[in-house]
Amino acid sequence: MDCTETQILIESYGDGELDLAHSLELEQHLQECATCAQQYQQHRLLSTAISRGSLYYQEPASLRQRIEATLPQVHPQLTAVPQTKTEPPATTQVRGNTRPVRKLTPWHWTGVAVPMAFAASLIFMTKTQTPAPVPLTGTPSTTVVETPPSRLREEQITQEVLASHVRSLMAKHLMDVPSTDQHTVKPWFNGKLDFSPPVTDFAPLGFPLVGGRLDYLDNRPVAALIYKRRKHFINLFIWPSGTNPPSATGAAQVKGDKATPSVPAVLTRQGYHILHWTRSGMTYWAVSDLSEGELEGFMCLVQSPQPGKQNPNGSAMGR
Amino acid sequence: MVEHQEAGHDKQARFAQIVMPHLGAAYNLARWLTGHDQDAEDVVQEACLRAFKFFDSFHGTEGRPWLLGIVRNTCYTWLEQNRGHKLTASFDEATHDVPSDSDNPENMLLRTLDDRLIRQALNELPVEFREVMILREMEGLSYKEIARIAGIQLGTVMSRLARARKRLQHHLAQSMAEE
């Protein structure tokens, strides 16, 4: 690739819109050409300056009420009912989201049997403190006959992940250890978990690490890393995949019919996007209200073998 | 009657679930396009009413780009009525280009640029350029989504982004030279 071609493609590359083949060629050129590399740097700087969030106008608190008041009201008393006592009065966004879940999702009921079965099978593990890699293959499928357990299980974890994300944002319990330093966050988990989660700061690539938190998902304590993209938070949950039945990785493929086998599909729930994958023996779940493309970009970063800091021109933002 | 109410309730619940979470994005876009707090609020309110009215025809899951499209159109209607701003069709891109000597502004230290300068530079952009920048950089939308929202071709999205960035860099380099 020469300079002329690079000039044309450099913005699409920076915007994460360039295909993989061209991205690789362009990266090669950026390594060799200082002029183009500088131009790319300019693009990144401008992009970061605009997207860093401080230029984002915050809507007035009264706006939502004002709009809700003008929308046609159909029996308001009903809309209030499913709001359970366990939920704090809380943020409007969540209020809008929680309500229909119970109403619209039949698996919410069918799913009850599964968590029970899993809870039962996992209690053993938690009690004996067995480190992750004990295969549980087959255990749940004996209790649930009609529904593919991996599917239900995926849906159940999806809901847990989503609830955890929403809760972390609304309960002001986003972080236990607020730090942008991966060398502070990583050791913090020592002694709190029976595994050591990989922690990398992707600030140079627009996804700064902002902290860590201990959470509880899939019947076990897990690491939650919090990243930021402009004003959006990403919760990245990590735990050893040994506690999953082997089918769990395949579950994502079942969902995304059109996706190729190795690419996890983005799940959309209540306006949030959720991605999960396994890598090097760890299960990852990322959830955010970012756009699908950006969350996928984030996944690529997390999956990239080199830490973000060493590869600022990496192709990680590519789609 | 009961069925009618059920349907209405269902619609409202779905609207609350799919559209209302994106009020913040709606406000930000409206605020950037209109340039005023109160006008932005009015535009967002109007856009939400429109969105609710046409919600039955929305079958996707991506509420944000859909709502932003409506906000964008509402903004343009508003701009036309209040500022006499001409719509995109008559927007001549060639006349909005920057001199070519600014292609590669040297030593532009964006790191040290404060928000005030960037805000000013963004506001100086023609609204057609500003909107693609907001949608791309602040909302992180794809070219395809932006094209759909702004009702323009994919190639136009790219050329507008390129021109907008060039102008911003030019403007920022000048502001920095002056300060």
Coordinates of C-alpha atoms in Angstrom, one line a residue:
Chain A
M1 CA 0.0 0.0 0.0
D2 CA 1.4 3.4 -0.9
C3 CA 0.8 6.8 0.6
T4 CA -2.0 7.9 -1.7
E5 CA -4.0 4.8 -0.9
T6 CA -3.3 5.1 2.7
Q7 CA -4.5 8.7 2.8
I8 CA -7.8 7.6 1.3
L9 CA -8.3 4.7 3.7
I10 CA -6.8 6.1 6.9
E11 CA -10.0 7.6 8.3
S12 CA -12.1 4.5 7.6
Y13 CA -9.3 2.6 9.4
G14 CA -9.5 5.0 12.4
D15 CA -13.2 4.7 12.4
G16 CA -13.0 0.9 12.6
E17 CA -14.7 0.6 9.2
L18 CA -11.9 -0.9 7.2
D19 CA -11.9 -4.6 6.4
L20 CA -9.2 -6.8 7.9
A21 CA -7.1 -7.3 4.8
H22 CA -6.8 -3.6 4.1
S23 CA -6.3 -2.9 7.8
L24 CA -3.3 -5.2 7.9
E25 CA -1.8 -3.6 4.8
L26 CA -2.4 -0.2 6.2
E27 CA -0.8 -1.1 9.5
Q28 CA 2.2 -2.3 7.6
H29 CA 2.5 1.0 5.8
L30 CA 2.1 3.0 9.0
Q31 CA 5.1 1.1 10.4
E32 CA 7.2 2.2 7.5
C33 CA 6.0 5.7 6.7
A34 CA 6.4 8.4 9.3
T35 CA 4.3 10.9 7.4
C36 CA 1.2 8.7 7.3
A37 CA 1.8 7.5 10.8
Q38 CA 1.7 11.1 11.9
Q39 CA -1.4 11.7 10.1
Y40 CA -3.0 8.7 11.7
Q41 CA -1.9 10.0 15.0
Q42 CA -3.6 13.4 14.3
H43 CA -6.8 11.5 13.5
R44 CA -6.6 9.6 16.7
L45 CA -6.0 12.7 18.7
L46 CA -8.9 14.6 17.2
S47 CA -11.1 11.6 17.6
T48 CA -10.2 11.2 21.2
A49 CA -10.6 14.9 22.0
I50 CA -14.1 14.9 20.7
S51 CA -15.2 11.6 22.1
R52 CA -13.8 11.9 25.6
G53 CA -17.1 12.7 27.0
S54 CA -16.6 16.2 28.4
L55 CA -18.2 17.7 25.3
Y56 CA -21.3 15.5 25.7
Y57 CA -24.3 17.6 26.8
Q58 CA -26.1 16.1 29.7
E59 CA -29.8 16.2 29.4
P60 CA -31.6 18.1 32.2
A61 CA -33.2 15.8 34.9
S62 CA -36.6 17.3 34.2
L63 CA -36.6 16.3 30.5
R64 CA -37.6 12.7 31.0
Q65 CA -40.5 13.5 33.3
R66 CA -41.6 16.2 30.9
I67 CA -41.7 13.8 28.0
E68 CA -43.3 11.0 30.0
A69 CA -46.0 13.3 31.0
T70 CA -46.8 14.2 27.4
L71 CA -46.9 10.6 26.1
P72 CA -50.3 9.0 26.1
Q73 CA -50.9 7.1 29.3
V74 CA -52.6 3.8 29.3
H75 CA -53.5 2.6 32.7
P76 CA -50.6 3.8 34.7
Q77 CA -51.5 1.7 37.7
L78 CA -50.6 -1.4 35.8
T79 CA -47.2 -0.2 34.7
A80 CA -46.4 0.4 38.3
V81 CA -47.3 -3.1 39.6
P82 CA -44.4 -5.3 38.4
Q83 CA -42.0 -2.9 40.1
T84 CA -41.0 -5.2 42.9
K85 CA -40.0 -4.2 46.4
T86 CA -36.5 -5.5 45.9
E87 CA -35.8 -2.8 43.3
P88 CA -34.8 0.6 44.7
P89 CA -36.9 3.5 43.4
A90 CA -34.1 4.3 41.2
T91 CA -33.0 5.5 37.9
T92 CA -35.5 6.0 35.1
Q93 CA -33.5 4.0 32.6
V94 CA -33.7 1.0 34.7
R95 CA -37.3 1.5 35.6
G96 CA -38.1 1.5 31.9
N97 CA -36.1 -1.6 31.4
T98 CA -37.0 -3.9 34.3
R99 CA -40.7 -3.8 33.8
P100 CA -41.3 -5.7 30.6
V101 CA -38.8 -8.4 31.3
R102 CA -41.0 -10.3 33.6
K103 CA -44.0 -9.8 31.4
L104 CA -42.5 -10.7 28.0
T105 CA -40.1 -13.5 28.6
P106 CA -41.6 -16.9 29.0
W107 CA -38.2 -18.5 29.7
H108 CA -38.1 -16.6 32.9
W109 CA -40.4 -19.3 34.3
T110 CA -39.0 -22.3 32.5
G111 CA -35.5 -21.2 33.5
V112 CA -36.2 -21.6 37.2
A113 CA -35.5 -25.3 37.1
V114 CA -32.1 -24.8 35.5
P115 CA -30.6 -22.4 38.0
M116 CA -31.8 -24.8 40.8
A117 CA -30.1 -27.7 39.2
F118 CA -27.0 -25.7 38.7
A119 CA -27.0 -24.3 42.1
A120 CA -27.2 -27.8 43.4
S121 CA -24.4 -29.1 41.3
L122 CA -22.2 -26.2 42.0
I123 CA -22.6 -26.1 45.7
F124 CA -20.3 -29.0 45.8
M125 CA -17.6 -27.1 44.1
T126 CA -18.0 -23.9 46.1
K127 CA -17.9 -25.8 49.4
T128 CA -14.8 -27.8 48.6
Q129 CA -13.1 -24.8 47.0
T130 CA -12.1 -26.9 44.1
P131 CA -10.3 -24.8 41.5
A132 CA -12.1 -24.3 38.3
P133 CA -11.4 -27.1 35.9
V134 CA -13.8 -29.7 37.1
P135 CA -16.0 -30.7 34.2
L136 CA -19.7 -30.8 34.9
T137 CA -20.7 -32.2 31.6
G138 CA -24.1 -33.8 31.6
T139 CA -25.1 -32.9 35.1
P140 CA -27.8 -30.4 34.2
S141 CA -29.3 -32.1 31.3
T142 CA -30.5 -34.9 33.4
T143 CA -32.9 -32.6 35.2
V144 CA -34.1 -30.5 32.3
V145 CA -35.5 -32.7 29.6
E146 CA -37.1 -30.6 26.9
T147 CA -35.0 -27.5 26.5
P148 CA -31.3 -27.5 25.4
P149 CA -29.5 -26.7 28.7
S150 CA -26.8 -24.7 27.0
R151 CA -29.3 -22.3 25.5
L152 CA -31.2 -21.9 28.8
R153 CA -28.1 -21.5 30.7
E154 CA -26.8 -18.9 28.3
E155 CA -30.0 -17.0 28.7
Q156 CA -29.8 -17.3 32.4
I157 CA -26.3 -16.0 32.6
T158 CA -27.2 -13.3 30.1
Q159 CA -29.9 -12.1 32.5
E160 CA -27.5 -12.3 35.5
V161 CA -24.9 -10.3 33.6
L162 CA -27.4 -7.7 32.5
A163 CA -28.8 -7.4 36.0
S164 CA -25.4 -7.1 37.5
H165 CA -24.4 -4.4 35.0
V166 CA -27.6 -2.3 35.6
R167 CA -27.2 -2.8 39.3
S168 CA -23.6 -1.7 39.3
L169 CA -24.6 1.5 37.5
M170 CA -27.6 2.4 39.6
A171 CA -26.5 1.4 43.1
K172 CA -23.4 3.5 42.9
H173 CA -21.4 0.3 43.4
L174 CA -19.6 0.4 40.1
M175 CA -16.1 -0.2 41.6
D176 CA -14.5 -1.7 44.6
V177 CA -11.1 -0.6 43.5
P178 CA -11.3 2.6 41.4
S179 CA -8.0 2.7 39.5
T180 CA -6.9 3.2 36.0
D181 CA -3.7 1.3 36.7
Q182 CA -3.8 -2.3 35.7
H183 CA -1.0 -3.0 38.2
T184 CA -3.2 -1.8 41.0
V185 CA -6.4 -3.6 39.9
K186 CA -4.9 -7.0 39.2
P187 CA -3.3 -7.5 42.6
W188 CA -6.4 -6.2 44.3
F189 CA -8.2 -9.5 43.2
N190 CA -5.5 -11.6 45.0
G191 CA -7.0 -13.5 47.8
K192 CA -10.5 -12.5 46.8
L193 CA -10.8 -14.9 44.0
D194 CA -9.4 -18.4 43.3
F195 CA -8.0 -17.3 40.0
S196 CA -6.2 -14.3 38.6
P197 CA -8.0 -12.4 35.9
P198 CA -6.1 -10.8 33.0
V199 CA -6.2 -7.1 33.4
T200 CA -5.1 -4.7 30.7
D201 CA -5.7 -1.0 30.3
F202 CA -6.8 0.0 26.8
A203 CA -6.7 3.8 27.4
P204 CA -4.5 4.4 24.3
L205 CA -7.2 2.8 22.2
G206 CA -10.1 4.7 23.7
F207 CA -11.2 2.2 26.3
P208 CA -9.6 3.3 29.5
L209 CA -9.8 0.9 32.5
V210 CA -11.5 2.7 35.4
G211 CA -11.6 0.0 38.1
G212 CA -12.5 -3.4 39.3
R213 CA -15.1 -5.0 41.4
L214 CA -15.9 -8.3 42.9
D215 CA -19.2 -9.7 41.7
Y216 CA -21.2 -12.9 41.9
L217 CA -22.4 -14.6 38.7
D218 CA -23.2 -18.1 37.6
N219 CA -23.1 -19.2 41.3
R220 CA -19.5 -18.2 41.9
P221 CA -17.5 -15.1 42.7
V222 CA -16.2 -13.4 39.5
A223 CA -14.0 -10.5 38.5
A224 CA -15.7 -7.5 37.1
L225 CA -13.5 -5.0 35.2
I226 CA -15.0 -1.7 34.4
Y227 CA -13.9 0.1 31.2
K228 CA -15.1 3.4 29.9
R229 CA -15.9 4.5 26.3
R230 CA -16.8 8.1 26.2
K231 CA -19.6 8.3 28.7
H232 CA -20.5 4.6 28.4
F233 CA -19.4 2.0 30.9
I234 CA -18.5 -1.5 30.0
N235 CA -18.6 -4.3 32.6
L236 CA -16.3 -7.1 31.7
F237 CA -16.9 -10.2 33.8
I238 CA -14.3 -12.9 33.9
W239 CA -14.2 -16.3 35.5
P240 CA -12.5 -19.6 34.8
S241 CA -14.5 -21.5 32.1
G242 CA -13.8 -24.8 33.8
T243 CA -17.0 -24.4 35.7
N244 CA -19.0 -24.2 32.5
P245 CA -20.1 -27.3 30.6
P246 CA -18.2 -27.5 27.4
S247 CA -21.4 -26.5 25.5
A248 CA -21.3 -23.0 26.9
T249 CA -19.0 -21.7 24.3
G250 CA -21.2 -23.1 21.6
A251 CA -24.2 -21.4 23.0
A252 CA -23.2 -18.1 21.4
Q253 CA -23.1 -19.7 18.0
V254 CA -26.5 -21.1 18.4
K255 CA -27.8 -17.6 19.0
G256 CA -26.2 -15.9 16.0
D257 CA -27.4 -18.1 13.2
K258 CA -25.5 -16.1 10.6
A259 CA -22.3 -15.8 12.5
T260 CA -19.4 -18.0 11.6
P261 CA -18.6 -20.6 14.2
S262 CA -15.7 -18.7 15.8
V263 CA -17.4 -15.3 16.1
P264 CA -19.7 -14.9 19.1
A265 CA -22.9 -13.1 18.3
V266 CA -24.0 -9.9 20.0
L267 CA -27.0 -10.5 22.2
T268 CA -29.3 -7.6 22.7
R269 CA -31.4 -7.3 25.8
Q270 CA -33.4 -4.2 26.8
G271 CA -31.2 -1.9 24.8
Y272 CA -27.9 -3.3 26.1
H273 CA -25.5 -5.3 24.1
I274 CA -23.9 -8.4 25.5
L275 CA -21.0 -10.5 24.1
H276 CA -19.4 -13.5 25.6
W277 CA -16.6 -15.8 24.6
T278 CA -14.0 -18.0 26.1
R279 CA -10.3 -17.8 25.8
S280 CA -7.3 -19.4 27.4
G281 CA -9.5 -21.1 29.9
M282 CA -11.4 -18.0 31.0
T283 CA -15.0 -17.1 30.3
Y284 CA -15.6 -13.5 29.4
W285 CA -18.9 -11.6 29.4
A286 CA -18.9 -8.0 28.2
V287 CA -22.0 -5.8 28.6
S288 CA -22.7 -2.2 27.8
D289 CA -25.1 0.2 26.1
L290 CA -22.4 0.9 23.5
S291 CA -23.3 0.1 19.9
E292 CA -22.7 -3.4 18.7
G293 CA -19.8 -2.5 16.6
E294 CA -18.0 -0.8 19.4
L295 CA -18.6 -3.6 21.8
E296 CA -17.2 -6.0 19.2
G297 CA -14.2 -3.7 18.8
F298 CA -13.7 -3.9 22.6
M299 CA -13.9 -7.7 22.4
C300 CA -11.2 -7.7 19.7
L301 CA -9.0 -5.6 22.0
V302 CA -9.5 -7.9 25.0
Q303 CA -8.8 -10.9 22.7
S304 CA -5.8 -9.4 21.1
P305 CA -2.7 -11.3 22.2
Q306 CA -0.6 -8.2 22.8
P307 CA -1.5 -5.8 25.5
G308 CA -3.1 -2.6 24.2
K309 CA -0.2 -0.4 25.3
Q310 CA 2.3 -2.2 23.2
N311 CA 0.3 -1.9 20.0
P312 CA -1.3 1.5 19.7
N313 CA -1.8 1.1 16.0
G314 CA -3.3 -2.3 16.3
S315 CA -6.1 -3.5 14.2
A316 CA -8.2 -4.0 17.2
M317 CA -10.8 -1.4 16.3
G318 CA -11.5 -3.1 13.0
R319 CA -14.8 -4.8 12.5
Chain B
M1 CA -61.7 -2.3 24.6
V2 CA -59.6 -4.3 26.9
E3 CA -57.6 -5.6 24.1
H4 CA -57.1 -2.1 22.9
Q5 CA -55.8 -1.1 26.3
E6 CA -53.6 -4.1 26.4
A7 CA -52.0 -3.2 23.1
G8 CA -51.6 0.4 24.3
H9 CA -49.9 -0.7 27.4
D10 CA -47.7 -3.1 25.5
K11 CA -46.6 -0.3 23.2
Q12 CA -45.9 2.0 26.0
A13 CA -43.8 -0.7 27.8
R14 CA -41.8 -1.4 24.6
F15 CA -41.3 2.3 24.0
A16 CA -40.0 2.8 27.6
Q17 CA -37.7 -0.2 27.0
I18 CA -36.4 0.5 23.5
V19 CA -36.5 4.3 23.1
M20 CA -36.5 6.1 26.4
P21 CA -33.1 4.9 27.5
H22 CA -31.6 7.0 24.7
L23 CA -33.0 10.4 25.8
G24 CA -29.4 11.4 26.7
A25 CA -28.1 10.7 23.2
A26 CA -31.2 12.5 21.8
Y27 CA -30.6 15.6 23.9
N28 CA -26.9 15.7 23.1
L29 CA -27.5 15.6 19.3
A30 CA -30.3 18.2 19.5
R31 CA -28.2 20.4 21.7
W32 CA -25.3 20.3 19.2
L33 CA -27.5 20.9 16.2
T34 CA -29.7 23.6 17.6
G35 CA -27.1 25.3 19.8
H36 CA -29.4 26.1 22.6
D37 CA -30.5 24.3 25.8
Q38 CA -34.2 25.1 25.7
D39 CA -34.5 24.6 21.9
A40 CA -32.8 21.2 22.4
E41 CA -35.4 20.2 25.0
D42 CA -38.3 21.3 22.8
V43 CA -36.9 19.4 19.9
V44 CA -36.4 16.2 21.9
Q45 CA -39.9 16.4 23.3
E46 CA -41.3 16.9 19.8
A47 CA -39.1 14.0 18.5
C48 CA -40.3 11.7 21.2
L49 CA -43.9 12.4 20.5
R50 CA -43.2 11.7 16.8
A51 CA -41.3 8.5 17.7
F52 CA -44.2 7.3 19.8
K53 CA -46.6 8.0 17.1
F54 CA -44.6 6.0 14.5
F55 CA -43.4 3.4 17.0
D56 CA -45.7 0.7 15.5
S57 CA -43.8 0.9 12.3
F58 CA -40.5 0.3 14.1
H59 CA -39.5 -3.4 14.1
G60 CA -35.8 -3.3 14.9
T61 CA -34.0 -3.6 18.2
E62 CA -31.7 -0.7 17.9
G63 CA -33.6 2.1 19.5
R64 CA -30.8 4.6 19.5
P65 CA -30.1 5.2 15.8
W66 CA -33.8 5.1 15.1
L67 CA -34.6 7.8 17.7
L68 CA -31.5 9.8 16.6
G69 CA -32.9 9.8 13.0
I70 CA -36.1 11.3 14.2
V71 CA -34.3 13.8 16.4
R72 CA -32.1 14.8 13.5
N73 CA -35.1 15.4 11.2
T74 CA -36.9 17.3 13.9
C75 CA -33.9 19.5 14.3
Y76 CA -33.7 20.3 10.6
T77 CA -37.4 21.2 10.6
W78 CA -36.7 23.4 13.6
L79 CA -33.7 25.0 12.0
E80 CA -35.6 25.6 8.8
Q81 CA -38.4 27.3 10.6
N82 CA -36.2 29.4 13.0
R83 CA -33.1 30.1 11.1
G84 CA -34.1 29.7 7.5
H85 CA -31.5 27.0 7.2
K86 CA -31.7 25.1 3.9
L87 CA -32.0 21.4 3.9
T88 CA -29.3 19.0 3.0
A89 CA -30.3 18.7 -0.6
S90 CA -29.1 22.2 -1.4
F91 CA -25.9 21.8 0.6
D92 CA -23.0 22.4 -1.7
E93 CA -20.1 20.5 -0.3
A94 CA -17.5 21.9 -2.7
T95 CA -18.0 25.5 -1.4
H96 CA -17.4 24.2 2.2
D97 CA -14.0 22.9 1.6
V98 CA -10.9 24.3 3.3
P99 CA -7.8 25.7 1.6
S100 CA -5.4 22.8 0.7
D101 CA -2.4 24.4 2.5
S102 CA -3.9 23.2 5.8
D103 CA -3.8 19.6 4.8
N104 CA -1.3 18.7 7.3
P105 CA -1.2 21.2 10.1
E106 CA 2.1 20.8 11.9
N107 CA 2.5 20.3 15.6
M108 CA -1.2 20.4 16.3
L109 CA -1.2 19.4 20.0
L110 CA -4.7 18.3 20.5
R111 CA -3.8 16.9 23.8
T112 CA -3.4 20.3 25.2
L113 CA -6.6 21.6 23.5
D114 CA -9.2 22.5 26.0
D115 CA -12.9 21.7 25.5
R116 CA -13.7 25.3 24.8
L117 CA -11.6 25.4 21.6
I118 CA -13.0 22.1 20.3
R119 CA -16.5 23.1 21.2
Q120 CA -16.0 26.4 19.3
A121 CA -14.5 24.6 16.3
L122 CA -17.4 22.1 16.2
N123 CA -19.9 24.9 16.4
E124 CA -18.2 26.7 13.5
L125 CA -18.8 23.6 11.3
P126 CA -21.8 23.7 8.9
V127 CA -24.5 21.7 10.6
E128 CA -24.3 18.9 8.0
F129 CA -20.7 18.4 9.0
R130 CA -21.3 18.8 12.7
E131 CA -24.0 16.1 12.7
V132 CA -21.8 13.4 11.1
M133 CA -19.1 14.2 13.6
I134 CA -21.4 14.0 16.6
L135 CA -22.9 10.7 15.4
R136 CA -19.5 9.2 14.6
E137 CA -17.4 10.4 17.5
M138 CA -19.8 10.9 20.3
E139 CA -22.3 8.2 19.5
G140 CA -19.9 5.8 17.9
L141 CA -22.3 4.9 15.2
S142 CA -21.2 3.1 12.0
Y143 CA -21.1 4.7 8.6
K144 CA -24.1 2.7 7.6
E145 CA -26.1 3.9 10.6
I146 CA -25.1 7.5 10.0
A147 CA -26.0 7.2 6.3
R148 CA -29.5 6.0 7.3
I149 CA -30.0 8.7 9.9
A150 CA -28.9 11.6 7.7
G151 CA -30.5 10.1 4.6
I152 CA -27.3 10.3 2.6
Q153 CA -25.1 7.8 0.7
L154 CA -22.3 6.0 2.5
G155 CA -19.7 7.8 0.3
T156 CA -21.2 11.1 1.4
V157 CA -20.8 10.1 5.0
M158 CA -17.1 9.4 4.4
S159 CA -16.5 12.6 2.5
R160 CA -18.3 14.7 5.0
L161 CA -16.4 13.2 7.9
A162 CA -13.1 13.8 6.0
R163 CA -14.0 17.4 5.3
A164 CA -15.3 18.0 8.8
R165 CA -12.1 16.7 10.3
K166 CA -9.9 18.7 7.9
R167 CA -11.8 21.8 8.8
L168 CA -11.6 21.1 12.5
Q169 CA -7.9 20.6 12.3
H170 CA -7.5 23.7 10.3
H171 CA -9.6 25.7 12.8
L172 CA -7.9 24.3 15.8
A173 CA -4.4 24.9 14.4
Q174 CA -5.4 28.5 13.7
S175 CA -6.9 29.0 17.2
M176 CA -3.8 27.7 18.7
A177 CA -1.6 29.9 16.6
E178 CA -3.7 32.9 17.8
E179 CA -3.5 32.1 21.5

